Short mmCIF file of C-alpha atoms and ligand atoms in Angstrom, two decimals:
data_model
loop_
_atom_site.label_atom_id
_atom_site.label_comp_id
_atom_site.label_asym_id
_atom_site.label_seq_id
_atom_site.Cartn_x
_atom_site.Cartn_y
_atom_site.Cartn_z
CA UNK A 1 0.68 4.95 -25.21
CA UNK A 2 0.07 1.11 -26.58
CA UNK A 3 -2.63 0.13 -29.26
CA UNK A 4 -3.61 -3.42 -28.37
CA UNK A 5 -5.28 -5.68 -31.45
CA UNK A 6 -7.35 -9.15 -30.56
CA UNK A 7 -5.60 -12.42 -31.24
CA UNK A 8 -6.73 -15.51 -32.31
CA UNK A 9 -4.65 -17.10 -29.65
CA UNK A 10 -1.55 -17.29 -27.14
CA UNK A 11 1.07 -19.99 -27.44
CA UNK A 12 4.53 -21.43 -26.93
CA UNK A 13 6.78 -20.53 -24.04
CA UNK A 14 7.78 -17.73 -22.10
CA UNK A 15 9.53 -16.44 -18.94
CA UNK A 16 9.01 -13.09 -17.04
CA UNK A 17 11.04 -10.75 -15.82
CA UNK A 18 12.48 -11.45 -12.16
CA UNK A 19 10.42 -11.37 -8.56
CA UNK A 20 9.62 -7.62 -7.49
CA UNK A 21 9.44 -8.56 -3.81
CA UNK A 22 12.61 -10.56 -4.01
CA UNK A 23 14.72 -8.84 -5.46
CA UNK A 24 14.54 -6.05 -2.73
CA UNK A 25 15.05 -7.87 -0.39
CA UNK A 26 17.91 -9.58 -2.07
CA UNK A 27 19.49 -5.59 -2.61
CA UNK A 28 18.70 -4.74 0.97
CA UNK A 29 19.97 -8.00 2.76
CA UNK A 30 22.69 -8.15 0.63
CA UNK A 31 24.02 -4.43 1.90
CA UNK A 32 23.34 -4.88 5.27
CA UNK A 33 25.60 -8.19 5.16
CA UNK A 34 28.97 -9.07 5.38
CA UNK A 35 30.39 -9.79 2.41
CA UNK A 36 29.64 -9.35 -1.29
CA UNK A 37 26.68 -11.34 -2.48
CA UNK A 38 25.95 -11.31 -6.81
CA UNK A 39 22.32 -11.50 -7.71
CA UNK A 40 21.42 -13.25 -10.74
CA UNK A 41 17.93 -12.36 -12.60
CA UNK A 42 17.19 -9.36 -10.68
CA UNK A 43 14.09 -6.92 -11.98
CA UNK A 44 15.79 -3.82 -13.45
CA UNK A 45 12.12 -1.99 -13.06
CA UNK A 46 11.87 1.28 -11.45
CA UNK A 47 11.09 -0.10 -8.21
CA UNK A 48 13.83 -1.90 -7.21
CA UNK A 49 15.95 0.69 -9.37
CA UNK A 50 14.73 2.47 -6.57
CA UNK A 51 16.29 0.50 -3.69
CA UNK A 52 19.49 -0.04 -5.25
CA UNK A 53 19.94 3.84 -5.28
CA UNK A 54 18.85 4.46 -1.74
CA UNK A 55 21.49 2.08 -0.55
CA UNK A 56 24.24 3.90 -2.51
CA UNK A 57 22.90 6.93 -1.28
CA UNK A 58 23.70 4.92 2.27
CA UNK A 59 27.18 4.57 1.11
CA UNK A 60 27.47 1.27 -0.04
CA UNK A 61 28.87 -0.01 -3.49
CA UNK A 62 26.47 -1.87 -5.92
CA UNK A 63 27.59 -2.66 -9.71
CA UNK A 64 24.43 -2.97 -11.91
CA UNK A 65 24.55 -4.55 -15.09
CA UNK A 66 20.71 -5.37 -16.09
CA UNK A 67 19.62 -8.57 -13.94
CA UNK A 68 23.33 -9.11 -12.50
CA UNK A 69 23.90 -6.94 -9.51
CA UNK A 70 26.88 -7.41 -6.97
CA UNK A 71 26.25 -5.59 -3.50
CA UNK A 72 29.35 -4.87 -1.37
CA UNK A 73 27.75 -5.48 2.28
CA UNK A 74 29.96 -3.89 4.88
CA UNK A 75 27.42 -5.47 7.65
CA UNK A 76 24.20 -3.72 9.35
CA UNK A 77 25.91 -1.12 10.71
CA UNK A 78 28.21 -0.56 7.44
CA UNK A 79 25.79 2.11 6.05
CA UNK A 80 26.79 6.15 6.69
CA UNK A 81 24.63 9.13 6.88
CA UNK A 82 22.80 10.40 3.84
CA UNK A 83 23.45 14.18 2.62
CA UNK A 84 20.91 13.66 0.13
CA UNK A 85 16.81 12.99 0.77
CA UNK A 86 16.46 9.35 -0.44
CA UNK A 87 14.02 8.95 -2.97
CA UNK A 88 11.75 5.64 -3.37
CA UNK A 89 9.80 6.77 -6.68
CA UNK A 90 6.89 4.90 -6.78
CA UNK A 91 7.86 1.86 -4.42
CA UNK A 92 5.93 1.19 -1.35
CA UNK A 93 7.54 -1.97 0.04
CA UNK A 94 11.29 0.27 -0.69
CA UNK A 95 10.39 3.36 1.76
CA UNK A 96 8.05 0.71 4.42
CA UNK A 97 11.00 -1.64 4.36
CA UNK A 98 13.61 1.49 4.13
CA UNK A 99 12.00 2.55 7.07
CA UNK A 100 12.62 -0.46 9.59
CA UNK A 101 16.10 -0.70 8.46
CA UNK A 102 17.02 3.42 9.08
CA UNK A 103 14.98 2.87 12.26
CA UNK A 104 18.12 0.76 13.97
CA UNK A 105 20.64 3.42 12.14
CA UNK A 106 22.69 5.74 15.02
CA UNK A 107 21.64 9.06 12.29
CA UNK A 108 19.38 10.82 10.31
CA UNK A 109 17.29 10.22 7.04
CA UNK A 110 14.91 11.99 5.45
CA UNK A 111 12.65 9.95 2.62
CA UNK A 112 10.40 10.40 -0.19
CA UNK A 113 8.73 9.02 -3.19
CA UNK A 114 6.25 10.05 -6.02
CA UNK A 115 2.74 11.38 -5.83
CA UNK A 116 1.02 8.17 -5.54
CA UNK A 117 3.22 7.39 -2.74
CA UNK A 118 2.19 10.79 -1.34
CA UNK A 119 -1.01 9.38 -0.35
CA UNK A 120 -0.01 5.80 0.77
CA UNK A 121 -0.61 5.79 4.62
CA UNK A 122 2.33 5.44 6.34
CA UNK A 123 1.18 4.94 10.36
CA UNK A 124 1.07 1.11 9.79
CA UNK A 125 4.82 1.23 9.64
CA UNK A 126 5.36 4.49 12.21
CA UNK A 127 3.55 3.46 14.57
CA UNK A 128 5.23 0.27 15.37
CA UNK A 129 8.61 1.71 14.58
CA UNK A 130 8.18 4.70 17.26
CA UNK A 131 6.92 1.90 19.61
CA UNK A 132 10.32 0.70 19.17
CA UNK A 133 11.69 3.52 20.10
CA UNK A 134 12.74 5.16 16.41
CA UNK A 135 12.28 8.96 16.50
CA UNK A 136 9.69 9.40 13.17
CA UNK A 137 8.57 12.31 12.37
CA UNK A 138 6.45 13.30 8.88
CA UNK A 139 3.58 15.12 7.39
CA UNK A 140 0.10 14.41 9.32
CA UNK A 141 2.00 13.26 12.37
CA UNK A 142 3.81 10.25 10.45
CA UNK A 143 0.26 9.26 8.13
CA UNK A 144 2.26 10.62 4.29
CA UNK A 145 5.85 11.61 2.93
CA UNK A 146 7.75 13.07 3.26
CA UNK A 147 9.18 11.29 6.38
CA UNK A 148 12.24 11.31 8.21
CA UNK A 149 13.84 9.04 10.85
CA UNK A 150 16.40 9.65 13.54
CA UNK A 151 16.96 5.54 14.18
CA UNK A 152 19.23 4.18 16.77
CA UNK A 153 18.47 2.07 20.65
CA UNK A 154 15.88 -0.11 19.26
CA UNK A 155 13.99 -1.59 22.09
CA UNK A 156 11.91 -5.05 20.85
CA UNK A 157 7.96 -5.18 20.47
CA UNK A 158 5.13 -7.63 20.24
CA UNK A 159 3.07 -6.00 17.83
CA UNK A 160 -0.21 -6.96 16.49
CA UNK A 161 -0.57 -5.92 13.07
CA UNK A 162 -4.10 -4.57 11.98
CA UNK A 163 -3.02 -5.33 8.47
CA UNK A 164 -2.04 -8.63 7.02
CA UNK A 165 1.22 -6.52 5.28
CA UNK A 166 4.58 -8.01 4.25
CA UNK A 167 5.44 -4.55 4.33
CA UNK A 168 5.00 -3.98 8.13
CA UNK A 169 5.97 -7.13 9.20
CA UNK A 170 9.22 -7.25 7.52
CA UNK A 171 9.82 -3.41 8.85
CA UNK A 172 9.09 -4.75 11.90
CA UNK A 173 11.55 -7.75 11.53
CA UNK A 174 14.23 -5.69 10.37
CA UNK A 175 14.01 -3.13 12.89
CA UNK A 176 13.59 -6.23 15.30
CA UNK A 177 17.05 -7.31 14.39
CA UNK A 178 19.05 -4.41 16.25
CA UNK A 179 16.70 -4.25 19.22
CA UNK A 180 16.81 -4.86 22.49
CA UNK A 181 14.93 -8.26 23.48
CA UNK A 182 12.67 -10.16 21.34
CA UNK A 183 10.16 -8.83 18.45
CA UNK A 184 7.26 -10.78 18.00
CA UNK A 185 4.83 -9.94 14.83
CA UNK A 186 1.44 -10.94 14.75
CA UNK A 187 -0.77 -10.64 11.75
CA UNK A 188 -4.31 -11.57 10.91
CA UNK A 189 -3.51 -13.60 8.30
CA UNK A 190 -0.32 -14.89 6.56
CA UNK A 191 1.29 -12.28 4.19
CA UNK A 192 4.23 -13.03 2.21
CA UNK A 193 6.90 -14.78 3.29
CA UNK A 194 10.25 -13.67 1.51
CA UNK A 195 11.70 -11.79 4.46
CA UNK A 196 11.83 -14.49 6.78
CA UNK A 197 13.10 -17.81 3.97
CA UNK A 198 15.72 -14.59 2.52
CA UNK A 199 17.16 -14.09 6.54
CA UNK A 200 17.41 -17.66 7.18
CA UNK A 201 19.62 -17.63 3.85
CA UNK A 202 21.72 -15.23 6.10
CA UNK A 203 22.03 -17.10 8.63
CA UNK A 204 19.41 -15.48 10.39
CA UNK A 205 17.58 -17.22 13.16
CA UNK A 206 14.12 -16.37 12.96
CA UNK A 207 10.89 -18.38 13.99
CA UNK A 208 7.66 -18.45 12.04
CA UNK A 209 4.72 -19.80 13.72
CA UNK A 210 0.76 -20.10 13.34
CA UNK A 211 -0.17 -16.18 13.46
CA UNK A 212 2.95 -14.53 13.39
CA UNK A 213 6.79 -14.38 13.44
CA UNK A 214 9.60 -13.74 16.15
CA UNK A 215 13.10 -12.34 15.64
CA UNK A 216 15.86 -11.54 18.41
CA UNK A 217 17.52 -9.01 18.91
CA UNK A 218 21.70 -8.61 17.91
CA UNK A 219 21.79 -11.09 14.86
CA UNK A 220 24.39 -10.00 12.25
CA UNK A 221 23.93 -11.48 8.49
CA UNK A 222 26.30 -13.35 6.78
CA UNK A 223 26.31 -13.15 3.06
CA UNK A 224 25.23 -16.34 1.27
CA UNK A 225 27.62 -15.38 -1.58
CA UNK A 226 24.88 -15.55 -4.65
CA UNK A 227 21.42 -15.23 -4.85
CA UNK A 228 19.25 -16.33 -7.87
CA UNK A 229 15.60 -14.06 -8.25
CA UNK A 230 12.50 -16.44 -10.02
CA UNK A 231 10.27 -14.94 -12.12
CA UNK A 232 7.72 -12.74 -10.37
CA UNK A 233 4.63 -15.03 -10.03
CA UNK A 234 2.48 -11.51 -10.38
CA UNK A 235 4.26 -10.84 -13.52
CA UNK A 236 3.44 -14.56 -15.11
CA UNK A 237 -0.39 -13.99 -14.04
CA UNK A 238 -0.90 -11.38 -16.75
CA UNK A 239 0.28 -13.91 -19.22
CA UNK A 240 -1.34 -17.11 -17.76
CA UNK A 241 -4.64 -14.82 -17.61
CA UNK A 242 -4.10 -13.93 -21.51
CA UNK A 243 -4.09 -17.72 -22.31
CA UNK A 244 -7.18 -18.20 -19.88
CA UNK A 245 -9.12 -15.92 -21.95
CA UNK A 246 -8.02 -16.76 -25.11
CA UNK A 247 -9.70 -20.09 -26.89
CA UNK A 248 -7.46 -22.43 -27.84
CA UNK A 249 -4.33 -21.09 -26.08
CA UNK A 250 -1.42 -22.99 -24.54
CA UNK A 251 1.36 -21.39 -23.10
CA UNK A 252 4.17 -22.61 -20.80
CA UNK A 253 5.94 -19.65 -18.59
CA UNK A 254 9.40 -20.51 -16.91
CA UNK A 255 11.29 -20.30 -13.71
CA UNK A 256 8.42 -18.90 -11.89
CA UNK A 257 8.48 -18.02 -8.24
CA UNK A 258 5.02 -20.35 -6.43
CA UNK A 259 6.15 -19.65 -2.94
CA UNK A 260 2.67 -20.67 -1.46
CA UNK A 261 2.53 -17.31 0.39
CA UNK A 262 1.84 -16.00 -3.33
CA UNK A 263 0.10 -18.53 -5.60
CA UNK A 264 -3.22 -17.48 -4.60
CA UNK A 265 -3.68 -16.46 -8.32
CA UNK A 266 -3.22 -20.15 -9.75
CA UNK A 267 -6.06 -21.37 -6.78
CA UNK A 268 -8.15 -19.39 -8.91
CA UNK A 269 -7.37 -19.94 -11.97
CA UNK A 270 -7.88 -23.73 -11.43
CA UNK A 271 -10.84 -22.87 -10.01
CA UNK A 272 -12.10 -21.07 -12.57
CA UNK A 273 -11.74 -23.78 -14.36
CA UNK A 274 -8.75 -23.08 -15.89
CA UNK A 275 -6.09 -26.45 -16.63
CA UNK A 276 -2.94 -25.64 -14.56
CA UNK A 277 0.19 -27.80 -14.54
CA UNK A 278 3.53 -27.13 -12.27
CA UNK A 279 6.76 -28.57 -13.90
CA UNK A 280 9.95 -28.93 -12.70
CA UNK A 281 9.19 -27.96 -9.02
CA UNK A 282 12.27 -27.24 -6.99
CA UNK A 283 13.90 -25.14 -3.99
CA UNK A 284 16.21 -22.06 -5.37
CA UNK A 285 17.44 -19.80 -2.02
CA UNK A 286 14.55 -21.50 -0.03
CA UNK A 287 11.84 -20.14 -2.32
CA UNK A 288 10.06 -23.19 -4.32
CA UNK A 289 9.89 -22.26 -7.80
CA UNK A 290 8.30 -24.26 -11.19
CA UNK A 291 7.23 -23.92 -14.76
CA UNK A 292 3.69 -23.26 -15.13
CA UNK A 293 1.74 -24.37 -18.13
CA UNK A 294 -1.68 -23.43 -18.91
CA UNK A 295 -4.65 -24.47 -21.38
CA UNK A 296 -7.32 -22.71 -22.04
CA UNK A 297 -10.39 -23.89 -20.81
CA UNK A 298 -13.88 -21.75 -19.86
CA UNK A 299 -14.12 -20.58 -17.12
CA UNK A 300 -16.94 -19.96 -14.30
CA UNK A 301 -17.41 -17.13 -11.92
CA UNK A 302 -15.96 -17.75 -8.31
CA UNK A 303 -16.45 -16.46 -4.76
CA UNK A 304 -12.87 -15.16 -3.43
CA UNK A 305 -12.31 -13.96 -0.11
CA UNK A 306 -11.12 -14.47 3.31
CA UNK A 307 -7.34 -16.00 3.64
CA UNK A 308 -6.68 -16.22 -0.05
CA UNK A 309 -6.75 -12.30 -0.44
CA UNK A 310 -2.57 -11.47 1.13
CA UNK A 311 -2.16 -14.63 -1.44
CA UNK A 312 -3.33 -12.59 -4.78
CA UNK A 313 -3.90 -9.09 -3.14
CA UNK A 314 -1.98 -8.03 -6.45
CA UNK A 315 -3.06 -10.37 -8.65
CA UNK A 316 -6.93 -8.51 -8.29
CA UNK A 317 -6.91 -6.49 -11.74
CA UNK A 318 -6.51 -9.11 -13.60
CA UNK A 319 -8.44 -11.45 -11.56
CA UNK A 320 -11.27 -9.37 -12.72
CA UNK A 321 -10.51 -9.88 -16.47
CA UNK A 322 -10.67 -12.91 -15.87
CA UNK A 323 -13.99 -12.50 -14.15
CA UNK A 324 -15.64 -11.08 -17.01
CA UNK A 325 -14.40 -13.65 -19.33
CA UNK A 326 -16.24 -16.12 -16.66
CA UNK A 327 -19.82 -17.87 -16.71
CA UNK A 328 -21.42 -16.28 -14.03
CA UNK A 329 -20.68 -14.21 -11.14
CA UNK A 330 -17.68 -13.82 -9.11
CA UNK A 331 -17.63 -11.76 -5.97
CA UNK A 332 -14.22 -10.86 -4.50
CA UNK A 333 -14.54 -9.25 -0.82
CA UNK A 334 -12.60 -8.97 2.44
CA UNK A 335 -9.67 -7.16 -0.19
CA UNK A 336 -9.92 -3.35 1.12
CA UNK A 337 -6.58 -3.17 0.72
CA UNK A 338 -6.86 -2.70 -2.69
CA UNK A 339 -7.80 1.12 -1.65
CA UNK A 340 -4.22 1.58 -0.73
CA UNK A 341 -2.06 0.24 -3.64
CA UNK A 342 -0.59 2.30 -6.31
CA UNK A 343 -3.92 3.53 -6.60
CA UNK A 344 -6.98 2.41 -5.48
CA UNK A 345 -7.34 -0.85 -7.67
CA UNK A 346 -11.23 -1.20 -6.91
CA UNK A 347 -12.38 2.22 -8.36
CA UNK A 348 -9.47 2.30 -10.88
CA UNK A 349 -10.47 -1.41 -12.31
CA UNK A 350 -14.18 -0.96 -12.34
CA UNK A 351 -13.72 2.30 -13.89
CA UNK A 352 -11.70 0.79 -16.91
CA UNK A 353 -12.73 -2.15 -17.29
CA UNK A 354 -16.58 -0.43 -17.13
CA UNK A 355 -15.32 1.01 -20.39
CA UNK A 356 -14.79 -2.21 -22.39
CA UNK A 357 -18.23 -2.88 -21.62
CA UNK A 358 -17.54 -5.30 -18.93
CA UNK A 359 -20.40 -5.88 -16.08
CA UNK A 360 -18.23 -4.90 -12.84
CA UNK A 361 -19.35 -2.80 -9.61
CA UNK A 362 -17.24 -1.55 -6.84
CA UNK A 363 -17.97 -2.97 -3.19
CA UNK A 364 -16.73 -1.69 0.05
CA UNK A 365 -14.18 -4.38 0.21
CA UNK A 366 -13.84 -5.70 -3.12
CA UNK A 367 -16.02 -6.21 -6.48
CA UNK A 368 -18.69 -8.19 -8.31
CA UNK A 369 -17.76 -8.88 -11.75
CA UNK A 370 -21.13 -11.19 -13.74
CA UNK A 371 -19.75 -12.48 -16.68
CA UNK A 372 -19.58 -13.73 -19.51
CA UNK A 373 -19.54 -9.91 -21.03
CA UNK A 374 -17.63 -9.39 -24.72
CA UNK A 375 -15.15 -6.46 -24.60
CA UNK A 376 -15.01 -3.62 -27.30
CA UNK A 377 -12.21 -1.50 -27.07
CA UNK A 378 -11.72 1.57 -25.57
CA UNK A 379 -9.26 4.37 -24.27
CA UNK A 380 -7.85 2.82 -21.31
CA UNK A 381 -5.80 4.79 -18.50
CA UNK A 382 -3.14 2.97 -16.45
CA UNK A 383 -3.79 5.70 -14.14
CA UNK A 384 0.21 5.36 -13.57
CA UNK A 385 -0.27 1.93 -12.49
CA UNK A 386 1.53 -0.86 -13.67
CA UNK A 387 -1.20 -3.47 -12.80
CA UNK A 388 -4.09 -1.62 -14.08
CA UNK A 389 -1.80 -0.60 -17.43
CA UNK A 390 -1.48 -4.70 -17.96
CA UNK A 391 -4.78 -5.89 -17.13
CA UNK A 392 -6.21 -3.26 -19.53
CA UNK A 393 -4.01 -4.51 -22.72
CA UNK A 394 -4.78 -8.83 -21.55
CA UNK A 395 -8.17 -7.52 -22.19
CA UNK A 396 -7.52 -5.71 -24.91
CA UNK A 397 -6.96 -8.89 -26.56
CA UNK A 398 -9.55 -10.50 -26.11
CA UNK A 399 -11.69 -7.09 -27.21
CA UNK A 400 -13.08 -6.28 -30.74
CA UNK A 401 -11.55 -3.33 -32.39
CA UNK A 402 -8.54 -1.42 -30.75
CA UNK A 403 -7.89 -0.93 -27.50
CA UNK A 404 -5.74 2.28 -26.21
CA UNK A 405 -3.61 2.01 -23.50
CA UNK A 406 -2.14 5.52 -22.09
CA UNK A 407 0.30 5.79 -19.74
CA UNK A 408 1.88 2.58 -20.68
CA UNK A 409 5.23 3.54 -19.32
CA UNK A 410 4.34 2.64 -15.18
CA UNK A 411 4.67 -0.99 -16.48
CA UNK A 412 8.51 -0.34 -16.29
CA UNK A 413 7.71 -0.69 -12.47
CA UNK A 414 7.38 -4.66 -12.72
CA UNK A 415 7.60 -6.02 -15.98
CA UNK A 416 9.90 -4.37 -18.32
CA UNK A 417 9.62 -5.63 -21.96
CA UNK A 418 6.13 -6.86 -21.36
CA UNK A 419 4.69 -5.71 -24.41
CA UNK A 420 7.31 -7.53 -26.85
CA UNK A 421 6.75 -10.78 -24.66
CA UNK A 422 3.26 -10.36 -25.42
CA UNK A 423 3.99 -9.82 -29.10
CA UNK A 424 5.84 -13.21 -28.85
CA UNK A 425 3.54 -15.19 -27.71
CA UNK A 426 0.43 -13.82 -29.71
CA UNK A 427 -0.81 -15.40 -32.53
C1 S3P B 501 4.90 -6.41 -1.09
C2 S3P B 501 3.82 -6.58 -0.28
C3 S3P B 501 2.44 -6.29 -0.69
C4 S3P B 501 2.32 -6.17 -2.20
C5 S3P B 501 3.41 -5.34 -2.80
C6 S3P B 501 4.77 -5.93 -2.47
C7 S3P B 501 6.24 -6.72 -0.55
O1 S3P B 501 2.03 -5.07 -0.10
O2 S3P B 501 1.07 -5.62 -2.56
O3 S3P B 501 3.27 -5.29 -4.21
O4 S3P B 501 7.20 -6.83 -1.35
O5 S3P B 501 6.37 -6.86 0.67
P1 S3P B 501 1.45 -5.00 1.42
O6 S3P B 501 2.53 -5.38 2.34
O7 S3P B 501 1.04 -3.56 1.59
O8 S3P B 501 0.29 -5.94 1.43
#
C-alpha cells in the first residue's frame, strides 16, 4: 500500500528502469546462441525475473547481478528437458514467446503462470504453433494454462494473424527458425518490432516488409557478445505524463528506448499539446534511443485510434490521466485488446479512475474520457496490475487530499523503485 500527496510540481532529470520487452528477448536470444553474451541495464522486475528462471530451468547458466546478466548460450538446440513445470508468474510475452521457442525443442514442457495469466487466451499462439506441427495440448483445448508442449519437426507457415501481437508474431518467428521452409507472418497492423532488429543482431536473416515478416527455416544465432537494454519507453510515460499534468513542470528522462514501433505515447502527448523534445538521438543494438524532455503545457482532448493503438496499446492507463487532465473530450477506440492485458485495462481504468471523480466511460473497444475534471483522492486498487497501480498514484498527484494505492507491489513487474524516482523528482 502507497499514500500519494499532490505536488506543486515535477522537475529535474531522471532515467527509468530498463526495456521490459527487450530485455526478454535479450535473455532468450542470448541462451539460444552460441556464445556468452553480458547484458547491461537489464529490468530486474518480476517479469523478466521470470524468463531468466525458465531458461535455467532449460539448463542453461545465467549469472544475475541486478541489471548485469551474462547468459551462457550453448546454441538453439543447447537447452535439455525440464523436470520441473516452468513457471512465467505474471508474464505474458515470457510463456507466448516460451512457447514458440519449446515448440522447435525434440521434448517435453509443461508451463504455467499466475492467476491473471490463468485467464489470458492462449489460442492466438496454439493455434499457429500446432499448425506448425508442435504437439500443444492445455486446459479448454489450448485457450488457458496450464499448457504443455511436446516441440520438435517444425514444418514453416504463412500465418495471418487476427491480432496485431508482438507476442504471436515473434512465437511465430522463433518457432519459424527451426522449421522446415519459410514462415511468413502477417499482421493487421505493425506491432513491435524488437524480435526482428534483436535477430538481425544475431546474425539472423530475417525480412520485414509492408504487412508482415518472413524468416527461414535452419538459421543458428551467433552471439553479438554484449547487449545494452534502454529505458522502457512505457516506464518513462508515467513520468512524462506526471509532468504533463503538473503546471509548471519540466523534467528530462534519459536513455529512453523511441523505437517508432513504440512511441505512440509521445504522438499523443504532442498532440495533446504537450512540448516534447528528443535529445541525443542515436542507434544502441539497432534500437534508436534518446533523452526525452518535457514541459508542461495544457492540454486538449484527442481522438486516438486506428494504427497508433499496437504503438501505445500499454501506454492506455495513463493515456487516460492524461485525458482527464485535457480540455475536452478524447475518445480512444479500435484498442479491445486492452480486455486481455494483465487485466482488463478498460473496466479496471474507468473503474478507478471513476473514483477520483474523473468523467470516463467504458466503450466496446476503448473509452471516452471529457475533461478537464479535478481529482480528489480516493482508495485506489492496482487490481495486481502494474499499469493501473502507476496511473492511479500520477493522478494521485495531481488530486486534492490523499490518494491510496493498494496493491502497490505488481509495480515490481516493470518499474522497480518507481516510487522513490517519483519522490525525486517531486517538488
Ligand atoms: C509485448 C507485447 C505487447 C505488450 C506487452 C509486451 C512484448 O503485448 O502489451 O506488454 O514484449 O512482445 P501483445 O503482443 O499481446 O500486444
Amino acid at each position: 500500500m502507497r499514500r500519494i500527496l499532490g505536488v506543486t510540481s515535477i522537475q529535474g532529470e531522471t532515467a527509468v528502469p530498463g526495456d521490459k520487452s527487450i530485455s526478454h528477448r535479450a535473455v532468450m536470444l542470448s541462451a539460444l546462441a552460441e556464445g556468452t553474451t553480458t547484458i547491461n541495464g537489464f529490468l530486474a522486475g518480476a517479469d523478466c525475473l521470470s524468463t531468466i528462471s525458465c531458461f535455467r530451468k532449460l539448463g542453461i547458466s545465467i549469472e544475475q547481478d541486478g541489471e548485469r546478466v551474462v547468459v551462457d548460450g550453448k546454441g538453439w538446440f543447447g537447452l535439455k528437458e525440464p523436470a520441473e513445470v516452468l513457471d512465467t508468474g505474471n508474464s505474458g510475452t515470457t510463456i507466448r514467446l516460451m512457447m514458440g521457442i519449446l515448440s522447435s525443442q525434440p521434448f517435453h514442457t509443461v508451463l504455467l503462470g499466475d492467476e491473471s495469466i490463468a485467464r489470458r487466451p492462449m489460442k492466438r499462439v496454439t493455434v499457429p504453433l500446432r499448425q506448425m506441427k508442435a504437439k500443444i495440448d492445455g486446459r479448454e483445448g489450448g485457450e488457458y494454462t496450464p499448457l504443455s508442449v511436446r516441440g520438435g519437426g517444425l514444418q514453416a507457415v504463412e500465418y495471418h494473424s487476427p491480432v496485431s501481437s508482438a507476442q504471436v508474431k515473434s512465437s511465430v518467428l522463433l518457432a519459424g527458425l527451426q522449421a522446415e521452409g519459410t514462415t511468413v507472418l502477417y499482421e493487421p497492423e505493425l506491432s513491435r518490432d524488437h524480435t526482428e532488429r534483436m535477430l538481425r543482431s544475431f546474425g539472423v536473416n530475417i525480412e520485414s516488409f509492408a504487412g508482415g515478416v518472413r524468416v527461414k527455416g535452419g538459421q543458428s544465432l551467433l552471439s553479438p557478445g554484449r547487449i545494452d537494454v534502454p529505458g522502457d519507453i512505457s516506464s518513462a510515460a508515467f513520468i512524462l505524463a506526471a509532468a504533463a499534468i503538473v503546471p509548471g513542470s519540466r523534467i528530462l528522462v534519459k536513455n529512453v528506448g523511441v523505437n517508432p514501433t513504440r512511441t505512440g505515447i509521445l504522438d499523443v502527448l504532442r498532440e495533446m499539446g504537450a512540448r516534447l523534445v528528443l535529445h541525443n538521438e542515436r542507434e544502441v543494438n539497432g534500437e534508436p534511443v534518446a533523452d526525452i524532455e518535457l514541459q508542461y503545457a495544457p492540454l486538449t482532448g484527442i481522438e486516438i485510434g486506428g494504427d497508433v493503438i499496437p504503438r501505445l496499446i500499454d501506454e492506455v492507463p495513463i493515456i487516460a490521466v492524461l485525458a482527464s487532465q485535457a480540455q475536452g473530450q478524447t475518445v480512444i477506440r479500435d484498442a479491445a485488446e486492452l480486455k486481455v492485458k494483465e487485466t482488463n485495462r478498460i473496466d479496471t481504468v474507468v473503474g478507478e479512475l471513476t473514483k477520483m471523480g474523473a468523467s470516463i466511460e467504458a466503450t466496446e473497444d476503448g473509452m471516452v474520457i471529457r475533461g478537464r475534471t479535478p481529482l480528489h483522492g480516493a482508495v485506489c486498487d492496482s487490481h495486481g496490475d502494474h499499469r493501473i497501480g502507476m496511473a492511479m498514484a500520477v493522478a494521485g498527484l495531481i488530486a486534492s487530499e490523499e490518494t491510496v494505492i493498494t496493491n502497490t507491489e505488481s509495480i515490481n513487474v516493470s518499474f522497480p523503485g518507481f516510487f522513490d524516482v517519483l519522490q525525486t523528482i517531486s517538488e
